[in-house]
Tab-separated table of C-alpha atoms and ligand atoms in Angstrom:
chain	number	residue	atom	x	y	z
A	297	UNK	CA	0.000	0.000	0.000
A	298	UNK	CA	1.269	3.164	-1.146
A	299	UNK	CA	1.404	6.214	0.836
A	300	UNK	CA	-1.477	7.542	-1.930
A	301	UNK	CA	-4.575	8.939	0.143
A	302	UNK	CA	-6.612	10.728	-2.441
A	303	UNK	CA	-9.379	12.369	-0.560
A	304	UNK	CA	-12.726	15.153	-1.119
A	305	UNK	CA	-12.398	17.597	1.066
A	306	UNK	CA	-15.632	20.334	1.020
A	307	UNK	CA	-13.719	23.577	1.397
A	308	UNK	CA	-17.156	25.535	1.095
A	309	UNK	CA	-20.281	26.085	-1.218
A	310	UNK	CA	-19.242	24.504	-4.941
A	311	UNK	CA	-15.728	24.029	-3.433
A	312	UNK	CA	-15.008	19.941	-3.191
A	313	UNK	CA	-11.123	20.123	-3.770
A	314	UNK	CA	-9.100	16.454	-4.253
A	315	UNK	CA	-6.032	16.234	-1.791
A	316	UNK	CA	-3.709	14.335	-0.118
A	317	UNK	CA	-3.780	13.610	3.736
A	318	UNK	CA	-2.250	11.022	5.617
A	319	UNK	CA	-3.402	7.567	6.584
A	320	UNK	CA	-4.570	7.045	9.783
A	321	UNK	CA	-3.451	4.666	12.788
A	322	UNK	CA	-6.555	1.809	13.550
A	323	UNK	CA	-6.949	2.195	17.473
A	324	UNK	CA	-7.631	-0.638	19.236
A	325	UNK	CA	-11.123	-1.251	18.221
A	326	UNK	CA	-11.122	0.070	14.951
A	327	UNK	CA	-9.805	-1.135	11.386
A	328	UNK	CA	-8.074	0.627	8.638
A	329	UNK	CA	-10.247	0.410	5.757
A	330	UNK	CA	-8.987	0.404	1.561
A	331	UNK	CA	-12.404	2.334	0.283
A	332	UNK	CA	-13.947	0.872	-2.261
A	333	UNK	CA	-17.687	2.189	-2.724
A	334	UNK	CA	-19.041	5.354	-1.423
A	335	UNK	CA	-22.700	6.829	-3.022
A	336	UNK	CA	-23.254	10.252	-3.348
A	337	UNK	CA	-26.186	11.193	-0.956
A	338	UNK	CA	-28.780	14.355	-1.293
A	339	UNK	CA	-27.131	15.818	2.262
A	340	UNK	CA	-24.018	15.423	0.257
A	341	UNK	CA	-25.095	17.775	-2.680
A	342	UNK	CA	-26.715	20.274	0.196
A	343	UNK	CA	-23.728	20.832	2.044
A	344	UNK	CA	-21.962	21.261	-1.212
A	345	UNK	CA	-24.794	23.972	-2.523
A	346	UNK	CA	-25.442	25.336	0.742
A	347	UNK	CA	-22.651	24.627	2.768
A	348	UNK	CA	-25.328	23.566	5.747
A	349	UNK	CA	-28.258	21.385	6.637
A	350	UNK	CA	-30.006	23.257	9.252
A	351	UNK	CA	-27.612	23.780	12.236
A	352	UNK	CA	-24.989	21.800	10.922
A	353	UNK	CA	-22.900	24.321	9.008
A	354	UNK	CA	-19.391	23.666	6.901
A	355	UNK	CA	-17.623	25.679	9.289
A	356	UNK	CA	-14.235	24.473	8.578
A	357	UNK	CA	-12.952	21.861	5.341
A	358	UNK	CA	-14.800	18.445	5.802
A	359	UNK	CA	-14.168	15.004	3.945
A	360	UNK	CA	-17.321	14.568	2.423
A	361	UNK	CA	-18.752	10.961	1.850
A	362	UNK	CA	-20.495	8.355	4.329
A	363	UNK	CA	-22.267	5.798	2.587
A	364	UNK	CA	-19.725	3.538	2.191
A	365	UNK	CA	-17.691	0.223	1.427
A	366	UNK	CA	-14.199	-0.736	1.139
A	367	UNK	CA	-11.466	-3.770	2.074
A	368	UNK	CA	-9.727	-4.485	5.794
A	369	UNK	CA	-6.327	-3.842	5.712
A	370	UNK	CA	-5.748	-3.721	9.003
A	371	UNK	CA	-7.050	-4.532	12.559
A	372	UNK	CA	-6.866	-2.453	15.733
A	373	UNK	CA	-5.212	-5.252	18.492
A	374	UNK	CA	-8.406	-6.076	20.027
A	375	UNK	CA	-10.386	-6.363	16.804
A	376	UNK	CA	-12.094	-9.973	16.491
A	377	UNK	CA	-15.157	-9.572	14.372
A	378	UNK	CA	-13.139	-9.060	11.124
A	379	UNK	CA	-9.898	-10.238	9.599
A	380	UNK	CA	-7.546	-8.589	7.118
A	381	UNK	CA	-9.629	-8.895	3.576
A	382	UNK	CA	-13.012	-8.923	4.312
A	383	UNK	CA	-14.698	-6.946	2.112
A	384	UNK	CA	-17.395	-4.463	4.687
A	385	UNK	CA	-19.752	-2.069	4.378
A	386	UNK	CA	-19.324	0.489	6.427
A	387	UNK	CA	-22.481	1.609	8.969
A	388	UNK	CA	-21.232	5.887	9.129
A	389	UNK	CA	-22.399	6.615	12.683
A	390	UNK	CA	-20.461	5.794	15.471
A	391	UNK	CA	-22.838	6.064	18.837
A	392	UNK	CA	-21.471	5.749	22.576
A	393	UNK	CA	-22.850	2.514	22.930
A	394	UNK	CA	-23.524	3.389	27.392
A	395	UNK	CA	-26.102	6.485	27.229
A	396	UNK	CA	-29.796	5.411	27.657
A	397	UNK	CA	-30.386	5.715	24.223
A	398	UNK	CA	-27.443	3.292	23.141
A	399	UNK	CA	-28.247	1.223	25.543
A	400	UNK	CA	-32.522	1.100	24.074
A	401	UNK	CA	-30.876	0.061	21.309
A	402	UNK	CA	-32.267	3.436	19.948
A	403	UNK	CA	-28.549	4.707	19.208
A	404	UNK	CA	-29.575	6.751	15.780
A	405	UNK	CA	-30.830	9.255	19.029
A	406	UNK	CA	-26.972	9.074	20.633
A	407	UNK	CA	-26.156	12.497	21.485
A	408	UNK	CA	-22.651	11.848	21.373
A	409	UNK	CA	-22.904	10.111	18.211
A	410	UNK	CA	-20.189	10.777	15.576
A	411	UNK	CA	-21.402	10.383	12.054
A	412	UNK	CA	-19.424	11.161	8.940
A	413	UNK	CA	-19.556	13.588	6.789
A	414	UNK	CA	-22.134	15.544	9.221
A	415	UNK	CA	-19.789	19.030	10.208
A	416	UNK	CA	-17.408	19.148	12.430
A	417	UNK	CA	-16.995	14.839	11.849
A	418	UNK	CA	-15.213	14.004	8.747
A	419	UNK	CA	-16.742	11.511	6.361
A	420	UNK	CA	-14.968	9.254	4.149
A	421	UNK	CA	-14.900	9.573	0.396
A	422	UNK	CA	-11.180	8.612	0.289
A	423	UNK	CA	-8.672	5.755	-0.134
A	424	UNK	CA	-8.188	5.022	3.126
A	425	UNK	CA	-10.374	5.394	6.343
A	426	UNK	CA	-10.677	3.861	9.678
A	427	UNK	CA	-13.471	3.034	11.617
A	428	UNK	CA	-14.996	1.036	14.740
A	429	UNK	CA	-14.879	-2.313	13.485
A	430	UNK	CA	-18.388	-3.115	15.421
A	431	UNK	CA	-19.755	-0.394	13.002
A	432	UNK	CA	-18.310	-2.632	9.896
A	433	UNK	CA	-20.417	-5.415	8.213
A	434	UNK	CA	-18.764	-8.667	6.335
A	435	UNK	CA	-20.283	-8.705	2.884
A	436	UNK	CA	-21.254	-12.513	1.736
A	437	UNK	CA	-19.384	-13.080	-1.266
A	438	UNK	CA	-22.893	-12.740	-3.404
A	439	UNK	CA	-23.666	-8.691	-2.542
A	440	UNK	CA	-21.209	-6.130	-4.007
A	441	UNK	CA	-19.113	-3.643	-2.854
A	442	UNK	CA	-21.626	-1.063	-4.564
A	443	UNK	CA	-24.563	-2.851	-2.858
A	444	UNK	CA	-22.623	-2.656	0.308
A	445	UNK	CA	-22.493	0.945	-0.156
A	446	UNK	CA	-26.200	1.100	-0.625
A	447	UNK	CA	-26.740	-0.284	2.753
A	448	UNK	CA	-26.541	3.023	4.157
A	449	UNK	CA	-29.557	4.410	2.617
A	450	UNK	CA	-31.005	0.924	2.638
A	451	UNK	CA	-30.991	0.816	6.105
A	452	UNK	CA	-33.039	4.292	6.082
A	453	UNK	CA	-35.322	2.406	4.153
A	454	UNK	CA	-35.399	-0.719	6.402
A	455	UNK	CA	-36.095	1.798	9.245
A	456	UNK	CA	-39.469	3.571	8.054
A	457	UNK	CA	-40.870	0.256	6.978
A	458	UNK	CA	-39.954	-0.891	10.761
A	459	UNK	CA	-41.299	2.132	12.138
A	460	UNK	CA	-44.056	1.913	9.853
A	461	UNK	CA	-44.871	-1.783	10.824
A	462	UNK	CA	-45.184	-2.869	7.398
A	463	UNK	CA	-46.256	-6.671	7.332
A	464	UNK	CA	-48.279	-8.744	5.542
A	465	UNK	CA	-51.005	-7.733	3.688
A	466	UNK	CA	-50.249	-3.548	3.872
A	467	UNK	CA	-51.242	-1.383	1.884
A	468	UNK	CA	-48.611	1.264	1.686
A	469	UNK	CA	-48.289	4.607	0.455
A	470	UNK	CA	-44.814	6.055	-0.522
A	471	UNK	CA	-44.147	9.931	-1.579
A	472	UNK	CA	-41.158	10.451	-3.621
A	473	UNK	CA	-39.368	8.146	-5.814
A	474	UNK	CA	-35.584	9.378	-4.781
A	475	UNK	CA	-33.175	6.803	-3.907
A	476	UNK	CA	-35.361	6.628	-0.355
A	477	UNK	CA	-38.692	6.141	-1.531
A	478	UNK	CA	-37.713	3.491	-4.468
A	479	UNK	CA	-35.865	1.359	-1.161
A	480	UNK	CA	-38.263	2.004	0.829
A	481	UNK	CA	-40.585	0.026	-2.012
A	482	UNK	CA	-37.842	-2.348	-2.049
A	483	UNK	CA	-38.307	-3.110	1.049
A	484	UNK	CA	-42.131	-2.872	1.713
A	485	UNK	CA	-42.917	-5.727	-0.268
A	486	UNK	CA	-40.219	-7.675	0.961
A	487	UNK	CA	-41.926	-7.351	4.364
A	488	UNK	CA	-45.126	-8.540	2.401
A	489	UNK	CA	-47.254	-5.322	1.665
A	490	UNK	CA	-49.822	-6.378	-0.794
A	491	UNK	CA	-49.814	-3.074	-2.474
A	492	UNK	CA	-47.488	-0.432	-3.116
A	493	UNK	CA	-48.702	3.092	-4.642
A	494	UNK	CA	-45.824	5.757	-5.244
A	495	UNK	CA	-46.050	9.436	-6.413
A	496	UNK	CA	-43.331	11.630	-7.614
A	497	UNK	CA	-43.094	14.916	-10.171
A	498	UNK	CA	-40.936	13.240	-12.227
A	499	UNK	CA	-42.195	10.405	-14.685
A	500	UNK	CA	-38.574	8.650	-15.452
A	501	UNK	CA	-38.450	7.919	-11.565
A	502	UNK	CA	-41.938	6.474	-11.438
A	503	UNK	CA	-40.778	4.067	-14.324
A	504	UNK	CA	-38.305	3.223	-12.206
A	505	UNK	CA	-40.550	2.861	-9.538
A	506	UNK	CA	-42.104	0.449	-11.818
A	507	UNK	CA	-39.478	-1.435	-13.076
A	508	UNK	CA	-38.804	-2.408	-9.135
A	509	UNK	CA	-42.089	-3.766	-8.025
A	510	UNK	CA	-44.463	-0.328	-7.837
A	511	UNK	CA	-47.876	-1.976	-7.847
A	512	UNK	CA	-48.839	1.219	-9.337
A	513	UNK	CA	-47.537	5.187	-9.744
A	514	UNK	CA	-49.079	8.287	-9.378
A	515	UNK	CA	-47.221	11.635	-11.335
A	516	UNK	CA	-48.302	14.912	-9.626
A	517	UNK	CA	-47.479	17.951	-10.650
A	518	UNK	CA	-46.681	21.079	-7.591
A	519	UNK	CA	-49.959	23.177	-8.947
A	520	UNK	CA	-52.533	19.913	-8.751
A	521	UNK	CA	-54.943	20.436	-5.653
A	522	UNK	CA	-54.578	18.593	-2.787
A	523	UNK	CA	-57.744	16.935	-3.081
A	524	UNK	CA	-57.387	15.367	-6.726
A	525	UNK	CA	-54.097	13.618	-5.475
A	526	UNK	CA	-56.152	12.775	-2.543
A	527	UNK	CA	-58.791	10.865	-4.382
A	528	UNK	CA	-56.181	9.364	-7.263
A	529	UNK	CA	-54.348	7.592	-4.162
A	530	UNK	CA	-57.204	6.082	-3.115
A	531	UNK	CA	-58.326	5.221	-6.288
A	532	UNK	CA	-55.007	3.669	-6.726
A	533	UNK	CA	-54.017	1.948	-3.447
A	534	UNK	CA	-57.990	0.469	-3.679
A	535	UNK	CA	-58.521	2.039	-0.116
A	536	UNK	CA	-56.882	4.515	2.082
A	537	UNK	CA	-53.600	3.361	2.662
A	538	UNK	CA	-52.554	1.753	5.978
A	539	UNK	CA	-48.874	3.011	5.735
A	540	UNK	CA	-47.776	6.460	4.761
A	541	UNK	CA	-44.402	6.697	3.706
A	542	UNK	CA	-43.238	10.592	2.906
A	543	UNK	CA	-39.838	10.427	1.222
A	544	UNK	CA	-39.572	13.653	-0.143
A	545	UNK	CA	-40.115	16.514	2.800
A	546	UNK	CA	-42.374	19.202	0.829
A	547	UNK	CA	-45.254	20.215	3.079
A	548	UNK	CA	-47.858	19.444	0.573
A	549	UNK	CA	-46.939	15.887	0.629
A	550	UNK	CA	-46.474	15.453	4.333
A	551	UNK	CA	-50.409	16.988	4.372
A	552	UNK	CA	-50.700	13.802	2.169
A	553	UNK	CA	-49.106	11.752	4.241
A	554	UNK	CA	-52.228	12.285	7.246
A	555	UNK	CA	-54.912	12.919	4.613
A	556	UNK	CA	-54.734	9.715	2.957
A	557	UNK	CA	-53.583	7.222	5.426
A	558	UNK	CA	-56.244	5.445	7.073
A	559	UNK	CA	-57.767	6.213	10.498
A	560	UNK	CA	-55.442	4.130	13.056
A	561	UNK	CA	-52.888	3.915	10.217
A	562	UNK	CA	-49.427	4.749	10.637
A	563	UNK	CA	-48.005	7.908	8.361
A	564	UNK	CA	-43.845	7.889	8.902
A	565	UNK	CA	-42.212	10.792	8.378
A	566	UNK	CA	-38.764	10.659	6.713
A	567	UNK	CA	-38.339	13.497	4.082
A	568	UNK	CA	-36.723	16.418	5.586
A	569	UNK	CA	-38.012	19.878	4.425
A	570	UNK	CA	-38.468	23.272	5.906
A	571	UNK	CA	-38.303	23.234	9.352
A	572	UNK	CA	-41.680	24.278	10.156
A	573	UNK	CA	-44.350	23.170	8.177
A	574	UNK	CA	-48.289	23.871	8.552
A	575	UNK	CA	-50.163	19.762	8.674
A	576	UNK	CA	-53.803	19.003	9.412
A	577	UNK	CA	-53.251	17.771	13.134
A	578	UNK	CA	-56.973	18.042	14.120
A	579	UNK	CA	-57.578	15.653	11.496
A	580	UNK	CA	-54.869	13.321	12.366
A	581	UNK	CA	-56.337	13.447	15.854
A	582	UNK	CA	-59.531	12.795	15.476
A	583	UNK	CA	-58.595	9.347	13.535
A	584	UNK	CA	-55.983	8.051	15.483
A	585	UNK	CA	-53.287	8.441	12.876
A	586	UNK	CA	-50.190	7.771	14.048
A	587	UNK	CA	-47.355	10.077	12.796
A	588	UNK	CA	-43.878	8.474	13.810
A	589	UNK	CA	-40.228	10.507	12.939
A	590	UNK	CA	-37.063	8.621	11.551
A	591	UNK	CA	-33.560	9.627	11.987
A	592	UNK	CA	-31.513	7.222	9.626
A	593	UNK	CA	-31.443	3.465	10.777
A	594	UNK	CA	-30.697	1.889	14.425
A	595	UNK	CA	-29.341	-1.913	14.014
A	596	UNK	CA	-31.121	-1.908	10.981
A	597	UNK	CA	-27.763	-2.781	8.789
A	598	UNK	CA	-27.672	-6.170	9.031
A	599	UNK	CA	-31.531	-6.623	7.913
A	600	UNK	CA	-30.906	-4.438	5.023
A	601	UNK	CA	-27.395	-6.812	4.189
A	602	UNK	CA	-29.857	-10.031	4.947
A	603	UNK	CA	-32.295	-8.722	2.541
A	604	UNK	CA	-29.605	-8.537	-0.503
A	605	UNK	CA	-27.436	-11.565	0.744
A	606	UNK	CA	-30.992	-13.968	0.239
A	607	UNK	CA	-31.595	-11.690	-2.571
A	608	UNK	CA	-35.038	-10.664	-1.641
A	609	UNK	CA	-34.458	-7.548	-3.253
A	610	UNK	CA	-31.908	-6.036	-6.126
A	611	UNK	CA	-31.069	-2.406	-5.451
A	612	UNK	CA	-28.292	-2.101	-8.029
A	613	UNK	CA	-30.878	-0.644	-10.759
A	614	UNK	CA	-30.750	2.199	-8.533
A	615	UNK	CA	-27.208	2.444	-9.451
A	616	UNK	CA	-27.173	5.047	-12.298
A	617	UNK	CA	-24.098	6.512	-12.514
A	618	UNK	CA	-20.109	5.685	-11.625
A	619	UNK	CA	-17.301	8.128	-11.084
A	620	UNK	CA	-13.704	7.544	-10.273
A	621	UNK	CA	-12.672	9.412	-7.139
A	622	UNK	CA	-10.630	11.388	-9.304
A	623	UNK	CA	-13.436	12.608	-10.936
A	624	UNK	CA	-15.117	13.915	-7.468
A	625	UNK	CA	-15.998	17.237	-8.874
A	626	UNK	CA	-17.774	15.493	-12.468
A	627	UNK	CA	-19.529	13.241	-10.037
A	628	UNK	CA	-21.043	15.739	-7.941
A	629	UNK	CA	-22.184	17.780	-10.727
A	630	UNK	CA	-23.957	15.291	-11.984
A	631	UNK	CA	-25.800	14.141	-8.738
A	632	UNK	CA	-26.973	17.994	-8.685
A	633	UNK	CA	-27.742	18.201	-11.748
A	634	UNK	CA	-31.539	17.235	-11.790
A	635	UNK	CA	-30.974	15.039	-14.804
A	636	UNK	CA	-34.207	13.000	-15.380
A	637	UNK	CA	-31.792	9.853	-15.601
A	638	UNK	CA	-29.600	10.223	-12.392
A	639	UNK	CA	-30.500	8.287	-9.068
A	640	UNK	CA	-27.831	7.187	-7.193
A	641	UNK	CA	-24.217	8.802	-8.708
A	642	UNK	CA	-21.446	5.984	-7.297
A	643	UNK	CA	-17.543	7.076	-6.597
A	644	UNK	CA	-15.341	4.339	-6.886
A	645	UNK	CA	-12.305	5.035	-4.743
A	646	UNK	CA	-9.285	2.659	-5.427
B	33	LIG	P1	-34.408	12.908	-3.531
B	33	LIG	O1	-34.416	14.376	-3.548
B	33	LIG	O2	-33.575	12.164	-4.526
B	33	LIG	O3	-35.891	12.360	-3.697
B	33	LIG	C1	-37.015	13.096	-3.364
B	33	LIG	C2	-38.060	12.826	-4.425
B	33	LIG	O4	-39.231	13.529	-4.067
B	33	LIG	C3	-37.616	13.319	-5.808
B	33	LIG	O5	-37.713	12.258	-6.740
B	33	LIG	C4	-38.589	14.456	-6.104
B	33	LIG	O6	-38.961	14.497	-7.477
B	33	LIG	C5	-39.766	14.097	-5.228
B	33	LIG	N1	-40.557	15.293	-4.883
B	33	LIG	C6	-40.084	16.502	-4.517
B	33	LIG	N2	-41.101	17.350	-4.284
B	33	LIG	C7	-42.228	16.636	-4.500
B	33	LIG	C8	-43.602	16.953	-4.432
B	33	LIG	N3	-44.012	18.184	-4.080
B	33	LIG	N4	-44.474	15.986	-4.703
B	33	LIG	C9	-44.053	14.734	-5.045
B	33	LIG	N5	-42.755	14.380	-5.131
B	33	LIG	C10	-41.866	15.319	-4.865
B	33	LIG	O7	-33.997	12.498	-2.059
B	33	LIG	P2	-33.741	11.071	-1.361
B	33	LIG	O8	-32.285	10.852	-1.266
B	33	LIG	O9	-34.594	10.017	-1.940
B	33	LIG	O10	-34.250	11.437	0.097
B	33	LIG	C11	-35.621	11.704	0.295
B	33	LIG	C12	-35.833	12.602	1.504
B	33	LIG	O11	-35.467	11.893	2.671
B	33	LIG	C13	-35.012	13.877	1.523
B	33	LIG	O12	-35.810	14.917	2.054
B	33	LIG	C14	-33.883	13.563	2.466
B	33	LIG	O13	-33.370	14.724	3.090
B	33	LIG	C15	-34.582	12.681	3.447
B	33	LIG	N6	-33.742	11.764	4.216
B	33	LIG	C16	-34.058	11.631	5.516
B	33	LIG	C17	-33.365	10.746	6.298
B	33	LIG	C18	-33.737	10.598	7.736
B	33	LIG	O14	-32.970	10.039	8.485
B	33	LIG	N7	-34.914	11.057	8.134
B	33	LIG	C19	-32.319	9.995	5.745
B	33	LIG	C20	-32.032	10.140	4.396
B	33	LIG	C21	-32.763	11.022	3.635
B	34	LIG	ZN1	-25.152	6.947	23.194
């Protein structure tokens, strides 16, 4: 192993510069890490536009990247779980593992957790990285590095459906085709919904949507009234949906989200929009609609890798586009580019 350690460093708003830094040192519980995989994720593209995501703010350069894969290439002396070439996918946040919430097993809501790529932490879209090596999963030799690096927003995916408590016979409700919404599918009918409806403003997505197991698709447009896509969900799902998935964030579609899910359904938040947004509560109220939050994925990585190592589902069709790491900059500009074609933009680092 050369001393080579190409790596994207954010340096502000359209500023992603390639550099070299040194290779870290494993400590004890952590292995150094050859990067193979790592997907270019819509927080990604906002800190690169806007240089923040709420309160986080680019205050200072940051290694962007965190859904990830890549090679062992070396163990930290008390490492056991892993050995020197096993191929991992790499889970990005690092919790405490003793507060209350680590020890729920509800570590995604870890104060102290350190996840890459969020500012100050670094992320990882480099040739070499280390990381805890509990936070590192062994890919079977049937699932890809790229699918490995999937796993990260598979897991998000794995997470709503969870907190959604998808099973068999659901009749589910997803809003926005993104890389999210089109796992989230993935995933819905591998947990047996009977029906998936998805909706999106952009028709190449949907046919995506499709192509992966959509039972059916619904294209809105930003100026149709609320109450027309009300009644063409229904129409479409057969019913009101039990399951409300919102995967895109825009108000009017979190309204959706309440409106059309059944009374005692579940309607999951996961798309993250303007912080304040205005939602029919009275009406969730009154019909016992349950509206549950998700922050990214708590041991939800290994389901997601068991779904793709019995190949239950196929997520590389998501996989649109592939970039060296030299070509960082290319990469990025085509993952913000709104392209009807691009889903999931993939950086290959070594
Ligand atoms: P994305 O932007 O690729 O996908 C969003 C989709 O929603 C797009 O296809 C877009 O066309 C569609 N859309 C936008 N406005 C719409 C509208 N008014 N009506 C219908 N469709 C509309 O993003 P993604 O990577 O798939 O992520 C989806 C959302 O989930 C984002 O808001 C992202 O920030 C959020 N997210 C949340 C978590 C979490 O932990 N809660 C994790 C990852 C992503
Ligand atoms: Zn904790």
């Amino acid at each position: 192993m050369a001393n080579d350690n190409l790596t994207a460093i954010l340096y502000g708003i359209n500023d992603i510069r390639l550099e070299q830094t040194p290779i870290e040192e494993p400590d004890q519980d952590e292995v150094l890490i050859q990067m193979a995989c790592v997907g270019i994720c819509g927080s990604d593209v906002h800190y690169l536009v806007n240089g923040r995501i709420g309160d986080f703010v680019v205050r200072k350069p940051m290694i962007i990247g965190h859904e990830s894969s890549g090679v062992v290439v070396k163990l930290g002396k008390n490492v056991k779980n892993l050995k020197v070439g096993d191929r991992v996918a790499i889970e990005p946040g690092v919790s405490c593992r003793t507060c209350k919430f680590c020890k729920e097993g509800r570590y995604n809501l870890c104060k102290d957790m350190i996840f890459c790529a969020t500012p100050p932490v670094h992320g990882n879209l480099r040739r070499f990285y280390k990381h805890a090596a509990d936070f590192c999963f062994k890919l079977p030799d049937n699932v890809t590095l790229a699918e490995g690096a999937l796993l990260e927003p598979l897991s998000v995916g794995v997470h709503a459906c969870k907190r959604a408590n998808i099973g068999i016979s659901s009749k589910v409700l997803i809003l926005g085709a993104g890389p999210i919404g089109l796992l989230s599918l993935l995933v819905a009918k591998a947990m047996g919904a009977s029906r998936v409806v998805i909706t999106d403003l952009s028709q190449s997505r949907l046919d995506l949507a499709k192509k992966l197991g959509a039972d059916a698709t619904l294209l809105v447009k930003k100026e149709d009234a609320e109450s027309h896509i009300l009644k063409r969900i229904i129409e479409l799902v057969g019913e009101e949906p039990d399951k409300t998935i919102d995967a895109c964030g825009a108000q009017s579609m979190i309204r959706l989200a309440i409106l059309a899910t059944r009374s005692g359904g579940v309607a999951v938040l996961v798309g993250m929009g303007a912080p304040e947004v205005q939602i029919p509560l009275m009406n969730a109220l009154v019909r016992e609609v349950d509206i549950r939050g998700v922050f990214r994925y708590a041991n939800d990585y290994a389901d997601a890798l068991n779904l793709l190592a019995t190949e239950k589902i196929d997520v590389k069709p998501l996989i649109t586009h592939n970039y060296k790491l030299e070509d960082t900059v290319q990469a990025f500009e085509t993952s913000k580019s709104g392209q009807a074609d691009v889903v999931k933009v993939m950086i290959h680092c070594n």
